[in-house]
Amino acid sequence: DTGVSQDPRHKITKRGQNVTFRCDPISEHNRLYWYRQTLGQGPEFLTYFQNEAQLEKSRLLSDRFSAERPKGSFSTLEIQRTEQGDSAMYLCASSYGLAGGGTGELFFGEGSRLTVL
Amino acid sequence: AQTVTQSQPEMSVQEAETVTLSCTYDTSENNYYLFWYKQPPSRQMILVIRQEAYKQQNATENRFSVNFQKAAKSFSLKISDSQLGDTAMYFCAFMKGWVNTNAGKSTFGDGTTLTVKP
């Protein structure tokens, strides 16, 4: 297994455009998380899935953000009508749930950097 | 809601010396996990060390050890014999939960940038 992969690694877009990021987790992991990180800050939680079910979504997340994990494997994060404040690194992580014998450790991808002009 | 505070935005240490990074957290939970993650420049974040709140013994991983003070809600990371490859941003993280239950998300602090000088 090559770990968590994210695509694209970099995205430059104009304000008002829609963007979509993809995350492929470690195949045997049942949990998938999306975080946002801006320069000099820690990762900020956006949402997470257990298998295909979206279990929690940050209240800070506007309706312009949506995430899916249709078959419990890869996930997509879409941002509609992007704003300059959306510029950030979007991190995906996967893990085993604790109930499944996991340790709580998150395995991160390298992130997708979004720049909104 | 849980909060994690790292009060040292930047630190530096000479190669081969010891450095301690601080972390405090606020929670009303009794069962939880604490983590230190390392994010090297332009590289992905990886786990350094993990501590279960129900364990009194401090976790150690080679040159990395923690000082977990549950009553004080403090979780510091000590790096011994610092190496140039330890240069990175270090994040403290909190996850509520208990073994055999479905815990939720991890909450991260804002990080400490550590520079190891030759």
CSV table of C-alpha atoms in Angstrom, one decimal:
chain,number,residue,atom,x,y,z
A,1,ASP,CA,0.0,0.0,0.0
A,2,THR,CA,1.4,3.4,-0.9
A,3,GLY,CA,-0.4,5.3,1.8
A,4,VAL,CA,-3.0,8.1,1.5
A,5,SER,CA,-2.9,9.9,-1.8
A,6,GLN,CA,-4.5,13.2,-2.7
A,7,ASP,CA,-5.2,14.8,-6.1
A,8,PRO,CA,-4.5,17.4,-7.3
A,9,ARG,CA,-1.6,18.5,-5.2
A,10,HIS,CA,-2.0,22.1,-6.3
A,11,LYS,CA,-5.0,24.0,-7.6
A,12,ILE,CA,-5.2,27.6,-8.6
A,13,THR,CA,-8.6,28.9,-9.4
A,14,LYS,CA,-10.5,32.2,-9.7
A,15,ARG,CA,-13.0,33.4,-7.1
A,16,GLY,CA,-16.4,32.0,-7.8
A,17,GLN,CA,-15.3,28.8,-9.5
A,18,ASN,CA,-16.0,25.3,-8.1
A,19,VAL,CA,-13.1,23.0,-7.2
A,20,THR,CA,-13.1,19.3,-6.3
A,21,PHE,CA,-10.4,17.4,-4.4
A,22,ARG,CA,-10.0,13.6,-4.3
A,23,CYS,CA,-8.6,11.4,-1.5
A,24,ASP,CA,-7.7,7.8,-1.7
A,25,PRO,CA,-7.2,6.4,1.8
A,26,ILE,CA,-5.2,3.3,2.9
A,27,SER,CA,-7.4,0.6,1.5
A,28,GLU,CA,-8.1,-1.3,4.8
A,29,HIS,CA,-9.0,1.9,6.8
A,30,ASN,CA,-12.7,2.4,7.5
A,31,ARG,CA,-12.4,6.1,8.6
A,32,LEU,CA,-11.6,9.0,6.4
A,33,TYR,CA,-11.1,12.6,7.6
A,34,TRP,CA,-10.8,16.0,5.9
A,35,TYR,CA,-8.9,18.9,7.5
A,36,ARG,CA,-8.0,22.4,6.4
A,37,GLN,CA,-4.7,23.9,7.3
A,38,THR,CA,-3.6,27.5,6.8
A,39,LEU,CA,-0.1,28.9,7.2
A,40,GLY,CA,1.1,28.8,10.7
A,41,GLN,CA,-2.0,27.0,12.0
A,42,GLY,CA,-2.9,23.5,13.0
A,43,PRO,CA,-5.2,21.3,11.0
A,44,GLU,CA,-8.8,22.4,11.4
A,45,PHE,CA,-11.4,19.6,11.3
A,46,LEU,CA,-13.9,19.7,8.4
A,47,THR,CA,-15.7,16.3,8.3
A,48,TYR,CA,-15.2,12.6,8.7
A,49,PHE,CA,-16.6,9.4,7.4
A,50,GLN,CA,-16.9,5.9,8.7
A,51,ASN,CA,-17.2,3.7,5.6
A,52,GLU,CA,-19.7,5.6,3.5
A,53,ALA,CA,-21.5,7.4,6.3
A,54,GLN,CA,-20.6,11.0,7.1
A,55,LEU,CA,-20.6,11.0,10.9
A,56,GLU,CA,-19.7,14.6,11.7
A,57,LYS,CA,-19.4,17.9,9.9
A,58,SER,CA,-17.9,21.0,11.4
A,59,ARG,CA,-20.3,23.7,12.2
A,60,LEU,CA,-17.7,26.1,10.9
A,61,LEU,CA,-18.2,24.6,7.4
A,62,SER,CA,-20.4,26.6,5.2
A,63,ASP,CA,-22.9,25.1,2.8
A,64,ARG,CA,-20.5,25.7,0.0
A,65,PHE,CA,-18.5,22.7,1.2
A,66,SER,CA,-19.6,19.2,0.5
A,67,ALA,CA,-17.9,15.8,0.9
A,68,GLU,CA,-18.8,12.3,-0.2
A,69,ARG,CA,-17.5,8.8,0.1
A,70,PRO,CA,-19.9,6.9,-2.1
A,71,LYS,CA,-18.6,3.4,-1.8
A,72,GLY,CA,-16.6,3.7,1.4
A,73,SER,CA,-13.4,3.9,-0.5
A,74,PHE,CA,-12.2,7.2,-2.0
A,75,SER,CA,-13.7,10.5,-1.0
A,76,THR,CA,-14.2,13.9,-2.7
A,77,LEU,CA,-14.4,17.3,-1.2
A,78,GLU,CA,-16.1,20.0,-3.3
A,79,ILE,CA,-16.0,23.7,-2.7
A,80,GLN,CA,-18.5,25.7,-4.6
A,81,ARG,CA,-18.2,29.4,-5.4
A,82,THR,CA,-14.8,29.6,-4.0
A,83,GLU,CA,-13.7,32.7,-2.0
A,84,GLN,CA,-10.2,34.0,-1.3
A,85,GLY,CA,-10.6,32.9,2.3
A,86,ASP,CA,-10.8,29.3,1.1
A,87,SER,CA,-7.1,29.4,0.1
A,88,ALA,CA,-5.5,26.7,2.3
A,89,MET,CA,-4.0,23.2,2.3
A,90,TYR,CA,-6.7,20.6,2.4
A,91,LEU,CA,-5.5,17.5,4.2
A,92,CYS,CA,-7.0,14.0,4.0
A,93,ALA,CA,-6.3,11.3,6.6
A,94,SER,CA,-7.5,7.8,7.2
A,95,SER,CA,-7.5,5.4,10.1
A,96,TYR,CA,-9.0,2.3,11.7
A,97,GLY,CA,-11.8,3.0,14.1
A,98,LEU,CA,-10.9,2.3,17.7
A,99,ALA,CA,-13.7,-0.4,17.8
A,100,GLY,CA,-11.9,-2.1,14.9
A,101,GLY,CA,-8.7,-2.4,16.8
A,102,GLY,CA,-7.2,0.9,15.7
A,103,THR,CA,-5.0,3.1,17.8
A,104,GLY,CA,-6.5,6.4,16.8
A,105,GLU,CA,-3.4,7.3,14.7
A,106,LEU,CA,-4.2,9.3,11.6
A,107,PHE,CA,-2.3,8.6,8.4
A,108,PHE,CA,-2.2,11.8,6.4
A,109,GLY,CA,-1.8,12.5,2.7
A,110,GLU,CA,0.5,15.2,1.4
A,111,GLY,CA,-2.4,17.6,1.0
A,112,SER,CA,-4.0,19.6,-1.8
A,113,ARG,CA,-3.1,23.2,-1.8
A,114,LEU,CA,-5.8,25.6,-3.0
A,115,THR,CA,-5.1,29.2,-4.1
A,116,VAL,CA,-8.1,31.3,-4.9
A,117,LEU,CA,-7.3,34.5,-6.9
B,1,ALA,CA,-15.6,21.3,23.0
B,2,GLN,CA,-12.0,20.3,23.4
B,3,THR,CA,-9.2,22.8,22.9
B,4,VAL,CA,-5.5,22.2,22.5
B,5,THR,CA,-2.9,24.9,23.3
B,6,GLN,CA,0.7,25.0,22.3
B,7,SER,CA,2.2,28.1,23.8
B,8,GLN,CA,5.6,28.0,22.0
B,9,PRO,CA,5.2,29.0,18.3
B,10,GLU,CA,9.0,28.5,17.6
B,11,MET,CA,11.8,26.8,19.3
B,12,SER,CA,15.4,25.9,18.5
B,13,VAL,CA,17.9,23.4,19.9
B,14,GLN,CA,21.5,22.5,19.2
B,15,GLU,CA,22.1,19.1,17.6
B,16,ALA,CA,22.5,16.3,20.2
B,17,GLU,CA,20.8,18.4,23.0
B,18,THR,CA,17.4,17.9,24.6
B,19,VAL,CA,14.3,20.0,24.0
B,20,THR,CA,10.8,19.9,25.5
B,21,LEU,CA,7.7,21.1,23.7
B,22,SER,CA,4.6,22.1,25.7
B,23,CYS,CA,1.0,21.3,25.2
B,24,THR,CA,-2.1,21.8,27.4
B,25,TYR,CA,-5.6,20.8,26.7
B,26,ASP,CA,-9.1,21.5,28.0
B,27,THR,CA,-11.7,18.7,28.3
B,28,SER,CA,-14.4,17.4,30.5
B,29,GLU,CA,-13.8,13.9,29.2
B,30,ASN,CA,-12.2,11.2,31.3
B,31,ASN,CA,-11.2,8.8,28.5
B,32,TYR,CA,-9.2,10.1,25.7
B,33,TYR,CA,-6.0,9.8,23.6
B,34,LEU,CA,-3.2,12.3,23.1
B,35,PHE,CA,-0.8,12.5,20.2
B,36,TRP,CA,2.2,14.3,19.0
B,37,TYR,CA,2.5,14.6,15.2
B,38,LYS,CA,5.5,15.8,13.2
B,39,GLN,CA,5.2,17.7,9.9
B,40,PRO,CA,8.5,18.2,8.2
B,41,PRO,CA,8.8,21.0,5.6
B,42,SER,CA,6.8,20.2,2.6
B,43,ARG,CA,6.2,16.6,3.8
B,44,GLN,CA,3.1,14.8,5.2
B,45,MET,CA,2.3,14.7,8.8
B,46,ILE,CA,3.3,11.6,10.7
B,47,LEU,CA,2.7,10.3,14.2
B,48,VAL,CA,5.5,10.7,16.7
B,49,ILE,CA,4.0,9.3,19.9
B,50,ARG,CA,0.7,8.4,21.4
B,51,GLN,CA,-0.7,8.3,25.0
B,52,GLU,CA,-3.8,6.7,26.4
B,53,ALA,CA,-5.3,8.8,29.2
B,54,TYR,CA,-6.1,5.8,31.3
B,55,LYS,CA,-2.4,4.8,31.4
B,56,GLN,CA,-0.4,6.5,34.1
B,57,GLN,CA,2.9,5.4,32.6
B,58,ASN,CA,4.4,8.0,30.2
B,59,ALA,CA,4.8,6.8,26.6
B,60,THR,CA,8.3,6.5,25.1
B,61,GLU,CA,9.4,5.9,21.5
B,62,ASN,CA,13.2,5.8,21.2
B,63,ARG,CA,14.4,9.4,21.6
B,64,PHE,CA,10.9,10.7,22.1
B,65,SER,CA,9.1,10.7,25.4
B,66,VAL,CA,6.1,12.4,27.0
B,67,ASN,CA,5.3,13.9,30.4
B,68,PHE,CA,1.6,13.3,30.8
B,69,GLN,CA,0.0,15.1,33.7
B,70,LYS,CA,-3.7,14.3,33.6
B,71,ALA,CA,-4.8,16.5,36.5
B,72,ALA,CA,-3.0,19.4,35.1
B,73,LYS,CA,-4.1,18.6,31.5
B,74,SER,CA,-0.6,18.9,30.3
B,75,PHE,CA,1.1,16.7,27.7
B,76,SER,CA,4.7,17.7,26.9
B,77,LEU,CA,7.1,16.1,24.4
B,78,LYS,CA,10.8,15.6,25.1
B,79,ILE,CA,13.2,15.0,22.3
B,80,SER,CA,16.6,13.7,23.4
B,81,ASP,CA,19.8,13.7,21.4
B,82,SER,CA,18.2,16.0,18.8
B,83,GLN,CA,19.0,15.4,15.2
B,84,LEU,CA,18.9,17.6,12.1
B,85,GLY,CA,16.0,15.4,10.8
B,86,ASP,CA,13.9,16.4,13.8
B,87,THR,CA,13.5,19.9,12.2
B,88,ALA,CA,9.7,20.1,11.7
B,89,MET,CA,6.5,21.5,12.9
B,90,TYR,CA,5.1,19.5,15.8
B,91,PHE,CA,1.4,19.3,16.6
B,92,CYS,CA,-0.2,18.1,19.8
B,93,ALA,CA,-3.6,16.5,19.2
B,94,PHE,CA,-6.5,15.3,21.4
B,95,MET,CA,-9.1,12.6,20.6
B,96,LYS,CA,-11.9,11.6,23.0
B,97,GLY,CA,-12.8,8.0,23.2
B,98,TRP,CA,-12.2,4.7,24.8
B,99,VAL,CA,-11.1,1.4,23.5
B,100,ASN,CA,-13.9,-0.6,21.9
B,101,THR,CA,-15.9,2.6,21.2
B,102,ASN,CA,-16.2,4.7,18.2
B,103,ALA,CA,-14.2,7.9,19.0
B,104,GLY,CA,-14.5,10.9,16.8
B,105,LYS,CA,-12.2,13.5,15.4
B,106,SER,CA,-8.8,14.6,16.6
B,107,THR,CA,-8.4,18.3,17.6
B,108,PHE,CA,-5.0,19.9,16.9
B,109,GLY,CA,-3.1,22.7,18.5
B,110,ASP,CA,-1.5,25.4,16.3
B,111,GLY,CA,1.9,23.8,16.4
B,112,THR,CA,5.5,24.5,17.4
B,113,THR,CA,8.1,25.0,14.8
B,114,LEU,CA,11.3,23.3,15.9
B,115,THR,CA,14.7,24.0,14.3
B,116,VAL,CA,17.6,21.8,15.1
B,117,LYS,CA,20.9,23.7,14.6
B,118,PRO,CA,24.2,21.9,13.7
